[in-house]
Coordinates of C-alpha atoms in Angstrom, one line a residue:
Chain A
M202 CA 90.4 97.9 121.0
A203 CA 93.9 99.1 120.5
A204 CA 95.2 100.7 117.3
V205 CA 97.4 98.5 115.1
D206 CA 101.1 99.4 115.3
L207 CA 102.0 99.2 111.6
E208 CA 105.7 99.8 112.3
E209 CA 105.8 96.7 114.5
L210 CA 103.9 94.7 111.9
V211 CA 106.4 95.6 109.2
R212 CA 109.2 93.8 111.0
S213 CA 107.4 90.6 111.6
T214 CA 106.5 88.0 108.9
G215 CA 102.8 87.3 109.2
E216 CA 101.0 84.1 109.7
W217 CA 100.8 82.9 106.1
L218 CA 104.6 83.2 105.6
R219 CA 105.6 81.7 108.9
G220 CA 106.6 78.5 107.0
S221 CA 105.3 76.1 109.7
G222 CA 102.3 73.9 110.0
P223 CA 101.5 70.7 108.2
E224 CA 103.0 70.0 104.7
S225 CA 104.6 73.4 104.7
D226 CA 107.2 72.4 102.1
V227 CA 104.4 72.7 99.5
V228 CA 101.4 74.4 101.3
M229 CA 102.1 77.9 102.4
S230 CA 98.8 78.7 104.1
S231 CA 95.2 77.7 104.5
R232 CA 92.5 80.4 104.4
I233 CA 88.8 80.6 104.9
R234 CA 86.6 83.7 104.4
L235 CA 83.0 84.4 105.1
A236 CA 81.0 87.1 103.4
R237 CA 78.3 88.7 105.6
N238 CA 75.9 91.6 105.3
L239 CA 73.7 93.4 107.8
A240 CA 70.0 92.8 107.1
D241 CA 69.0 96.5 107.6
Y242 CA 71.4 98.3 105.2
P243 CA 71.7 98.2 101.4
F244 CA 74.7 96.4 99.9
I245 CA 77.8 98.5 99.4
S246 CA 77.0 99.5 95.8
R247 CA 73.8 101.2 96.9
A248 CA 74.9 102.4 100.3
S249 CA 75.0 106.2 100.9
P250 CA 78.0 107.7 102.6
A251 CA 75.8 107.9 105.7
D252 CA 74.9 104.2 105.4
R253 CA 78.6 103.3 105.1
T254 CA 79.4 105.3 108.2
E255 CA 76.6 103.6 110.2
I256 CA 77.6 100.1 109.0
E257 CA 81.2 100.8 109.9
K258 CA 80.2 102.1 113.3
T259 CA 77.8 99.2 114.1
L260 CA 80.4 96.6 113.2
R261 CA 83.4 98.3 114.8
E262 CA 81.6 99.0 118.1
G263 CA 80.2 95.5 118.1
I264 CA 83.6 93.9 117.6
R265 CA 85.1 96.2 120.3
K266 CA 82.4 95.1 122.8
L267 CA 83.3 91.4 122.2
G268 CA 86.1 92.4 124.5
E269 CA 89.6 91.6 125.3
A270 CA 89.1 87.9 124.7
F271 CA 88.8 88.7 121.1
H272 CA 92.4 90.2 120.9
V273 CA 91.9 92.4 117.8
S274 CA 93.2 95.8 117.0
Y275 CA 91.4 98.2 114.6
L276 CA 92.6 100.2 111.6
D277 CA 90.6 102.9 109.9
V278 CA 91.5 102.1 106.3
S279 CA 90.0 105.3 105.0
K280 CA 92.5 107.4 107.0
L281 CA 95.6 105.4 105.9
E282 CA 98.2 106.5 103.4
G283 CA 98.4 104.7 100.1
L284 CA 101.6 103.0 101.1
D285 CA 100.2 101.6 104.3
R286 CA 97.1 100.3 102.5
Q287 CA 99.4 98.6 99.9
F288 CA 101.4 97.2 102.8
L289 CA 98.2 95.5 104.3
V290 CA 97.4 94.1 100.8
E291 CA 100.8 92.6 100.5
R292 CA 100.3 91.1 103.9
Q293 CA 97.0 89.6 102.8
L294 CA 95.2 91.4 105.6
I295 CA 93.0 93.4 103.3
S296 CA 92.0 92.9 99.7
R297 CA 93.2 95.2 96.8
E298 CA 89.6 96.2 96.3
H299 CA 89.3 97.2 100.0
A300 CA 92.5 99.2 99.7
D301 CA 91.5 101.1 96.6
S302 CA 87.8 101.8 97.4
E303 CA 86.4 105.0 98.9
G304 CA 84.5 106.0 102.0
A305 CA 84.2 104.7 105.5
R306 CA 85.9 101.3 105.9
G307 CA 88.2 99.5 108.3
V308 CA 89.9 96.3 109.3
A309 CA 90.2 94.5 112.7
I310 CA 93.3 92.3 112.9
D311 CA 94.3 90.0 115.7
D312 CA 97.7 89.9 117.4
N313 CA 99.1 87.0 115.4
E314 CA 97.7 88.0 112.1
Q315 CA 95.4 85.0 111.7
V316 CA 92.2 86.9 111.8
S317 CA 91.1 89.8 109.7
L318 CA 87.7 91.4 109.7
M319 CA 87.2 93.7 106.8
I320 CA 84.4 96.2 107.1
N321 CA 82.8 97.7 104.0
E322 CA 84.6 95.7 101.4
E323 CA 82.4 94.1 98.6
D324 CA 80.1 93.0 101.5
H325 CA 79.6 94.7 104.8
L326 CA 81.8 92.2 106.5
R327 CA 84.4 89.8 105.3
I328 CA 85.8 87.5 108.0
Q329 CA 89.1 85.9 107.2
V330 CA 91.1 83.3 109.1
L331 CA 94.6 82.3 107.9
K332 CA 96.7 79.4 109.2
S333 CA 100.2 78.4 108.2
G334 CA 100.5 75.2 106.3
F335 CA 97.7 72.8 105.5
D336 CA 95.2 73.2 108.3
L337 CA 91.7 73.9 107.0
A338 CA 89.9 72.1 109.8
A339 CA 91.4 74.5 112.4
A340 CA 90.6 77.5 110.2
W341 CA 87.0 76.4 109.9
E342 CA 86.6 75.8 113.6
K343 CA 88.0 79.3 114.3
I344 CA 86.1 81.2 111.7
N345 CA 82.8 79.5 112.7
A346 CA 83.3 80.6 116.3
I347 CA 84.1 84.2 115.3
D348 CA 81.0 84.2 113.0
D349 CA 78.8 83.1 116.0
Q350 CA 80.4 85.9 118.2
I351 CA 79.7 88.6 115.6
E352 CA 76.1 87.3 115.4
S353 CA 75.7 88.1 119.1
F354 CA 75.3 91.8 118.0
A355 CA 74.6 91.8 114.3
T356 CA 71.5 90.5 112.3
Y357 CA 72.8 89.1 109.1
A358 CA 70.9 89.3 105.8
F359 CA 69.6 85.8 105.5
H360 CA 67.1 84.1 103.2
E361 CA 65.1 81.0 104.1
R362 CA 66.1 79.2 100.9
L363 CA 69.2 81.0 99.6
G364 CA 71.1 81.3 102.9
Y365 CA 73.4 84.2 103.6
L366 CA 72.8 87.0 101.1
T367 CA 75.8 88.6 99.4
A368 CA 76.4 91.5 97.0
C369 CA 77.5 89.2 94.3
P370 CA 75.4 86.0 93.6
T371 CA 78.7 84.0 93.2
N372 CA 79.0 84.1 97.0
V373 CA 75.4 83.5 98.1
G374 CA 74.5 80.6 100.3
T375 CA 77.4 79.9 102.7
G376 CA 79.3 83.1 101.6
M377 CA 82.4 80.9 102.1
R378 CA 85.6 80.7 100.2
V379 CA 88.0 78.0 101.3
S380 CA 91.5 78.4 99.8
V381 CA 94.9 76.9 100.1
M382 CA 98.1 78.6 98.9
L383 CA 100.5 76.2 97.3
H384 CA 104.1 76.6 96.2
L385 CA 104.4 74.5 93.0
P386 CA 107.7 75.2 91.3
A387 CA 108.4 71.7 90.1
L388 CA 105.0 71.3 88.5
V389 CA 105.8 74.6 86.6
I390 CA 109.3 73.4 85.5
T391 CA 107.9 70.0 84.3
R392 CA 105.1 71.9 82.6
Q393 CA 102.3 69.9 84.3
I394 CA 100.7 72.9 85.9
D395 CA 98.2 73.8 83.2
K396 CA 97.1 70.1 83.2
L397 CA 96.5 70.2 86.9
F398 CA 94.5 73.5 86.6
R399 CA 92.2 72.1 83.9
S400 CA 91.5 69.1 86.1
L401 CA 90.7 71.3 89.0
Q402 CA 88.4 73.5 86.9
K403 CA 86.4 70.4 85.9
I404 CA 85.6 69.8 89.6
S405 CA 84.6 73.5 90.1
L406 CA 87.7 74.6 91.9
A407 CA 89.3 77.9 91.0
V408 CA 93.0 78.6 90.6
R409 CA 94.4 82.1 91.3
G410 CA 97.7 83.7 91.7
L411 CA 99.3 85.0 95.0
Y412 CA 97.1 88.1 95.4
G413 CA 93.7 86.7 94.4
E414 CA 91.5 87.4 91.4
G415 CA 93.3 88.4 88.3
S416 CA 96.8 88.4 89.8
Q417 CA 99.8 86.7 88.2
A418 CA 101.1 83.5 89.6
M419 CA 104.2 85.2 91.1
G420 CA 106.9 83.0 92.5
D421 CA 105.0 79.8 91.5
F422 CA 102.4 80.4 94.3
Y423 CA 98.9 79.3 93.5
Q424 CA 95.7 79.5 95.4
I425 CA 93.1 76.7 95.0
S426 CA 89.6 77.5 96.1
N427 CA 86.0 76.5 95.9
Q428 CA 83.9 78.1 93.2
I429 CA 80.5 77.0 94.4
T430 CA 79.0 78.5 97.6
L431 CA 75.4 77.4 97.4
G432 CA 73.9 74.0 97.9
R433 CA 76.7 72.6 99.9
S434 CA 77.4 72.8 103.6
E435 CA 80.5 74.6 105.0
E436 CA 81.9 71.2 106.1
E437 CA 81.3 69.8 102.6
L438 CA 83.2 72.7 101.0
V439 CA 86.1 72.3 103.4
K440 CA 86.1 68.6 102.7
Q441 CA 86.1 69.2 98.9
V442 CA 89.3 71.4 99.0
S443 CA 90.9 69.3 101.8
E444 CA 90.5 66.1 99.7
V445 CA 92.1 67.4 96.6
V446 CA 95.1 69.1 98.2
P447 CA 97.0 65.9 99.2
S448 CA 97.1 64.7 95.6
I449 CA 98.4 68.1 94.5
I450 CA 101.1 67.9 97.2
D451 CA 101.9 64.4 96.0
Y452 CA 102.2 65.6 92.3
E453 CA 104.5 68.4 93.3
R454 CA 106.7 66.1 95.5
K455 CA 106.9 63.5 92.7
A456 CA 107.8 66.2 90.2
R457 CA 110.6 67.4 92.6
E458 CA 111.8 63.8 93.0
Y459 CA 111.8 63.4 89.3
L460 CA 113.9 66.5 88.8
V461 CA 116.4 65.3 91.4
R462 CA 116.5 61.9 89.9
E463 CA 116.6 62.7 86.2
S464 CA 118.4 66.1 86.1
K465 CA 119.9 66.8 89.4
Q466 CA 122.8 68.7 87.9
N467 CA 120.4 71.0 85.9
L468 CA 118.3 71.5 89.0
H469 CA 121.2 72.2 91.3
D470 CA 122.5 74.6 88.6
R471 CA 119.2 76.4 88.4
V472 CA 118.9 76.7 92.2
S473 CA 122.6 77.8 92.6
R474 CA 122.3 80.5 89.9
A475 CA 119.2 81.9 91.4
Y476 CA 120.9 82.0 94.8
G477 CA 123.9 83.6 93.2
I478 CA 122.0 86.4 91.5
L479 CA 120.0 87.1 94.7
R480 CA 123.3 87.4 96.7
T481 CA 125.1 89.6 94.2
A482 CA 122.6 91.7 92.1
Q483 CA 122.8 95.5 92.4
T484 CA 119.3 96.2 91.1
I485 CA 116.4 93.8 90.9
S486 CA 112.7 93.9 90.2
S487 CA 110.0 92.4 92.4
E488 CA 109.0 89.9 89.7
E489 CA 112.6 88.6 89.2
T490 CA 113.1 88.4 93.0
M491 CA 110.0 86.3 93.4
H492 CA 111.0 84.1 90.5
L493 CA 114.5 83.5 91.9
L494 CA 113.3 83.1 95.5
S495 CA 110.9 80.4 94.3
S496 CA 113.8 78.3 92.9
V497 CA 115.9 78.9 96.0
R498 CA 112.9 77.9 98.2
M499 CA 112.6 74.6 96.3
G500 CA 116.4 74.1 96.6
V501 CA 116.2 74.5 100.3
N502 CA 113.4 72.0 100.6
L503 CA 115.4 69.6 98.6
G504 CA 118.5 70.1 100.8
L505 CA 120.6 71.8 98.1
I506 CA 121.3 74.9 100.2
P507 CA 122.0 73.6 103.7
E508 CA 122.9 77.0 105.2
L509 CA 119.5 78.6 104.4
Q510 CA 116.3 78.2 106.4
I511 CA 112.7 78.3 105.1
P512 CA 111.6 81.1 107.5
T513 CA 114.4 83.3 106.3
L514 CA 113.3 82.8 102.8
N515 CA 109.6 83.4 103.5
Q516 CA 110.6 86.6 105.2
L517 CA 112.4 87.7 102.1
F518 CA 109.4 86.9 99.9
I519 CA 107.3 89.4 101.9
H520 CA 109.9 92.0 102.8
T521 CA 111.0 92.5 99.2
Q522 CA 107.4 93.5 98.1
P523 CA 107.2 97.1 97.1
A524 CA 105.4 98.5 100.2
H525 CA 107.2 96.4 102.7
L526 CA 110.6 97.5 101.2
Q527 CA 109.6 101.1 101.5
K528 CA 108.3 100.8 105.0
L529 CA 111.5 99.0 106.1
S530 CA 113.8 101.5 104.5
G531 CA 111.7 104.3 106.1
S532 CA 111.2 106.3 102.9
E533 CA 109.0 106.4 99.8
L534 CA 111.0 105.2 96.7
D535 CA 110.3 105.1 93.0
T536 CA 110.6 101.9 91.0
A537 CA 114.3 102.4 90.1
D538 CA 115.3 103.2 93.7
R539 CA 113.2 100.3 95.0
N540 CA 115.1 97.9 92.7
I541 CA 118.4 99.1 94.1
E542 CA 117.1 99.0 97.7
R543 CA 115.7 95.5 97.1
A544 CA 119.1 94.2 95.8
R545 CA 120.8 95.8 98.8
Y546 CA 118.3 94.2 101.2
L547 CA 118.7 90.8 99.6
R548 CA 122.5 90.9 99.7
A549 CA 122.5 92.0 103.3
H550 CA 120.2 89.2 104.4
L551 CA 121.5 86.3 102.2
N552 CA 125.1 86.9 102.7
T553 CA 125.0 86.8 106.5
E554 CA 123.5 83.3 106.5
D555 CA 126.8 81.5 106.1
G556 CA 129.0 84.4 107.0
A557 CA 131.2 83.7 104.0
A558 CA 130.5 86.4 101.5
D559 CA 131.1 90.1 102.0
K560 CA 128.2 92.4 102.8
N561 CA 128.4 94.5 99.7
Chain B
M22 CA 107.5 51.2 82.5
K23 CA 108.1 52.3 79.0
C24 CA 106.7 55.4 77.3
Q25 CA 103.6 54.6 75.3
K26 CA 105.0 56.5 72.3
C27 CA 108.7 55.4 72.2
D28 CA 111.2 53.1 73.9
K29 CA 112.3 55.5 76.6
T30 CA 111.4 55.1 80.2
A31 CA 108.1 56.7 81.1
T32 CA 108.7 59.3 83.7
F33 CA 105.4 61.2 83.4
H34 CA 102.3 59.6 84.6
I35 CA 99.3 61.7 83.6
T36 CA 95.8 61.0 84.6
E37 CA 93.2 62.6 82.3
L38 CA 89.9 63.4 84.1
A39 CA 88.1 64.4 80.9
G40 CA 84.9 62.6 79.9
G41 CA 84.1 61.2 83.3
K42 CA 86.4 58.2 83.2
P43 CA 90.1 58.7 84.3
K44 CA 92.5 57.9 81.5
E45 CA 96.1 56.9 82.4
L46 CA 99.0 58.0 80.2
H47 CA 102.6 56.9 80.7
L48 CA 105.1 59.0 78.7
C49 CA 108.8 60.0 78.6
E50 CA 109.7 63.6 79.2
E51 CA 109.8 64.5 75.5
H52 CA 106.4 63.0 74.7
A53 CA 104.8 64.3 77.8
R54 CA 105.9 67.8 76.9
D55 CA 104.4 67.3 73.4
Y56 CA 101.2 65.9 74.8
L57 CA 100.8 68.7 77.3
A58 CA 101.6 71.4 74.7
E59 CA 98.9 69.9 72.4
N60 CA 96.3 70.1 75.2
E61 CA 97.3 73.6 76.2
T62 CA 94.5 76.2 75.8
T63 CA 95.2 79.8 75.8
E64 CA 91.7 81.0 76.8
E65 CA 91.6 82.2 80.4
A66 CA 88.7 81.0 82.5
A67 CA 86.6 84.2 82.9
E68 CA 85.7 85.3 86.4
P69 CA 82.0 84.5 87.0
A70 CA 81.2 88.1 88.1
E71 CA 82.3 89.5 84.8
T72 CA 80.3 87.1 82.7
L73 CA 77.1 87.4 84.7
G74 CA 75.5 89.7 82.2
Q75 CA 76.1 87.5 79.3
Q76 CA 74.8 84.4 81.0
L77 CA 71.6 86.2 81.8
A78 CA 71.1 87.3 78.3
V79 CA 71.0 83.8 77.0
G80 CA 67.5 82.6 75.9
Q81 CA 65.8 86.0 76.1
T82 CA 64.6 88.1 73.2
V83 CA 65.7 91.7 72.9
E84 CA 62.2 92.9 74.0
Q85 CA 62.0 90.6 77.0
L86 CA 65.4 91.7 78.1
A87 CA 64.6 95.4 77.6
K88 CA 61.5 95.1 79.7
L89 CA 63.4 93.1 82.4
D90 CA 66.2 95.6 82.4
K91 CA 63.8 98.4 83.5
Q92 CA 62.4 96.5 86.5
A93 CA 63.6 98.2 89.7
C94 CA 63.9 97.0 93.3
P95 CA 61.4 99.0 95.5
V96 CA 63.8 99.0 98.4
C97 CA 67.2 100.1 96.9
G98 CA 66.1 101.2 93.5
I99 CA 68.6 99.2 91.5
T100 CA 67.4 98.2 88.0
F101 CA 68.0 94.8 86.6
F102 CA 70.1 96.5 84.0
D103 CA 72.4 98.0 86.7
F104 CA 72.9 94.5 88.1
R105 CA 73.6 93.0 84.6
S106 CA 76.2 95.7 83.8
K107 CA 78.0 95.7 87.2
G108 CA 77.4 92.1 88.5
R109 CA 76.6 93.4 92.0
L110 CA 73.2 93.6 93.7
G111 CA 72.0 96.7 95.6
C112 CA 70.4 95.1 98.7
S113 CA 69.2 91.8 100.1
H114 CA 65.7 92.4 98.8
D115 CA 66.9 92.1 95.2
Y116 CA 67.1 88.3 95.9
V117 CA 63.4 88.5 96.6
C118 CA 62.2 90.9 93.9
F119 CA 64.4 89.4 91.1
E120 CA 64.0 85.8 92.4
K121 CA 62.9 84.4 89.1
E122 CA 65.4 86.3 87.0
L123 CA 68.3 85.2 89.3
E124 CA 67.4 81.6 89.4
P125 CA 69.0 80.5 86.0
L126 CA 72.1 82.4 87.0
L127 CA 72.4 80.6 90.4
V128 CA 72.0 77.3 88.7
N129 CA 74.7 78.2 86.2
I130 CA 77.1 79.2 88.9
H131 CA 76.4 76.8 91.7
G132 CA 74.4 74.0 90.1
E133 CA 72.0 74.3 93.0
T134 CA 69.3 76.8 94.3
A135 CA 69.0 75.9 97.9
H136 CA 71.3 76.6 100.9
T137 CA 72.1 73.6 103.0
G138 CA 74.7 75.0 105.4
K139 CA 74.9 77.0 108.5
R140 CA 71.9 79.1 109.7
P141 CA 72.2 82.2 111.9
K142 CA 71.2 81.4 115.5
R143 CA 69.9 84.9 116.0
S144 CA 67.5 85.0 113.1
P145 CA 67.4 81.6 111.4
T146 CA 64.5 82.6 109.1
D147 CA 64.1 85.3 106.5
T148 CA 65.4 88.7 107.5
D149 CA 63.6 90.4 104.5
R150 CA 61.2 92.3 106.8
L151 CA 64.3 94.3 108.0
T152 CA 64.8 95.6 104.5
D153 CA 61.8 97.9 105.3
L154 CA 64.4 99.8 107.4
I155 CA 66.5 100.5 104.3
R156 CA 63.4 102.0 102.6
L157 CA 62.3 103.9 105.7
R158 CA 65.8 105.5 106.2
K159 CA 65.7 106.6 102.6
D160 CA 62.1 108.1 103.2
L161 CA 63.3 109.9 106.3
K162 CA 66.1 111.5 104.4
T163 CA 63.7 112.6 101.6
A164 CA 61.2 113.9 104.2
V165 CA 63.8 115.9 106.0
Q166 CA 65.1 117.4 102.8
A167 CA 61.6 118.4 101.8
E168 CA 61.2 119.9 105.3
D169 CA 58.1 117.7 105.8
Y170 CA 58.6 117.3 109.5
E171 CA 55.3 115.6 110.2
R172 CA 56.1 112.8 107.8
A173 CA 59.7 112.7 109.1
S174 CA 58.6 112.1 112.6
Q175 CA 56.1 109.4 111.5
V176 CA 58.9 107.6 109.6
R177 CA 61.3 108.0 112.6
D178 CA 58.8 106.3 114.9
E179 CA 58.4 103.5 112.4
I180 CA 62.1 103.1 112.2
R181 CA 62.4 102.9 116.0
R182 CA 59.7 100.3 116.2
L183 CA 61.4 98.1 113.7
E184 CA 64.8 98.6 115.2
G185 CA 63.3 97.5 118.5
D186 CA 62.0 94.3 116.9
K187 CA 65.4 93.6 115.6
K188 CA 66.8 93.2 119.1

């Protein structure tokens, strides 16, 4: 199992921001994760440093032995610098909790960043599969196969009646979280978003921001996921989320059509101003960048900015995040310097698109 | 279609899912905005893990709760109080030894108490016997620390036997 080349990873975009796949004008990515624990070790909160080391070793070695067919590389997260850990969080390859915790832990990542296996997170193992666009069926098929392969060397904690046992009772049973990341700018502008969330909560679906639990809905990105993990099969959970997403896509598209029909001038103005600021600003925060890129992304999807492509924009979303920006510029920067560097990066990348504006 | 509240064209079509039966609303932009603002709630939906403790406390007297809080898992040593305050369990045996106490919580979160999905092919039934290994490894550590090598060697044999069973 090779080590991950972080420098190479920095320059790519990552699966979930590739901007392809079904319904990718609204759906950024589909994700499924499974929480698993080894039967013969305590959960993380009661694991001694020696236990943690053993758990890490058992899982790492086991994954390595699955062989080349598995195509994963391994990162020892406990040995990484804070900036590199933050970078992996921004990339959605590890969780914030995993980045910030202590002791033996690691992550195995596959070549195209679709698979991540976090060792010693809240549970001993968190398997995650990410797909661009709306493609939960493919994600389930893939993660189910990976789970079977892991099981060839690991004995999972399992209870006859309760299913897979997890550190938090909110995950017990299937241990599965099915989520879809949506870009919903028009529902935000038309103020229908809270309405939608309340309807989703009534059918036990959770809504979170871009980086999971407790995070702000930056850039109008929202994750919809199942709350219930016990008493329904994995297929039923996939189905529940799969069935609700098309109507949300439909709402968002209708809201976009409405904006085009009823206030095209306002919309075009909003999109153009956002584009203008991004192309000319001299210092800009991460939040403002996300907010403006969100408007521009919608504008591109509605054909208002013909010279820009969605993959370019998606790359800007990720490359202007604090850790990515610092990795790309090759130096650690404080907030003020990051804001200057971010503005410079945006100007350089948005002004080359049509070749018209100067590079300053 | 006209707005249900004025003569303007209805451009917002809202479906209310409250109360079981969907209710259709057709409103102009202005009235839709008013309607949505009215229904806006500021309270954030709390994350389940953070409210676990409170949910458990419902329907129990102070004495019952105090007694319950002192109960400890024989394998990992976590008390029910530890779980209530942190929302995280200590080992898989907690699901067995706190089974009764956890049940109302599971009903609250999931509405169900029985798993119906995938089962491991390797060990499709209870793996609880393997939690003995957790306890034994702890015993081994204690025995070594106390320089009780006779006990340590017994425990080590027991661990090897169980680890052999696992495979």
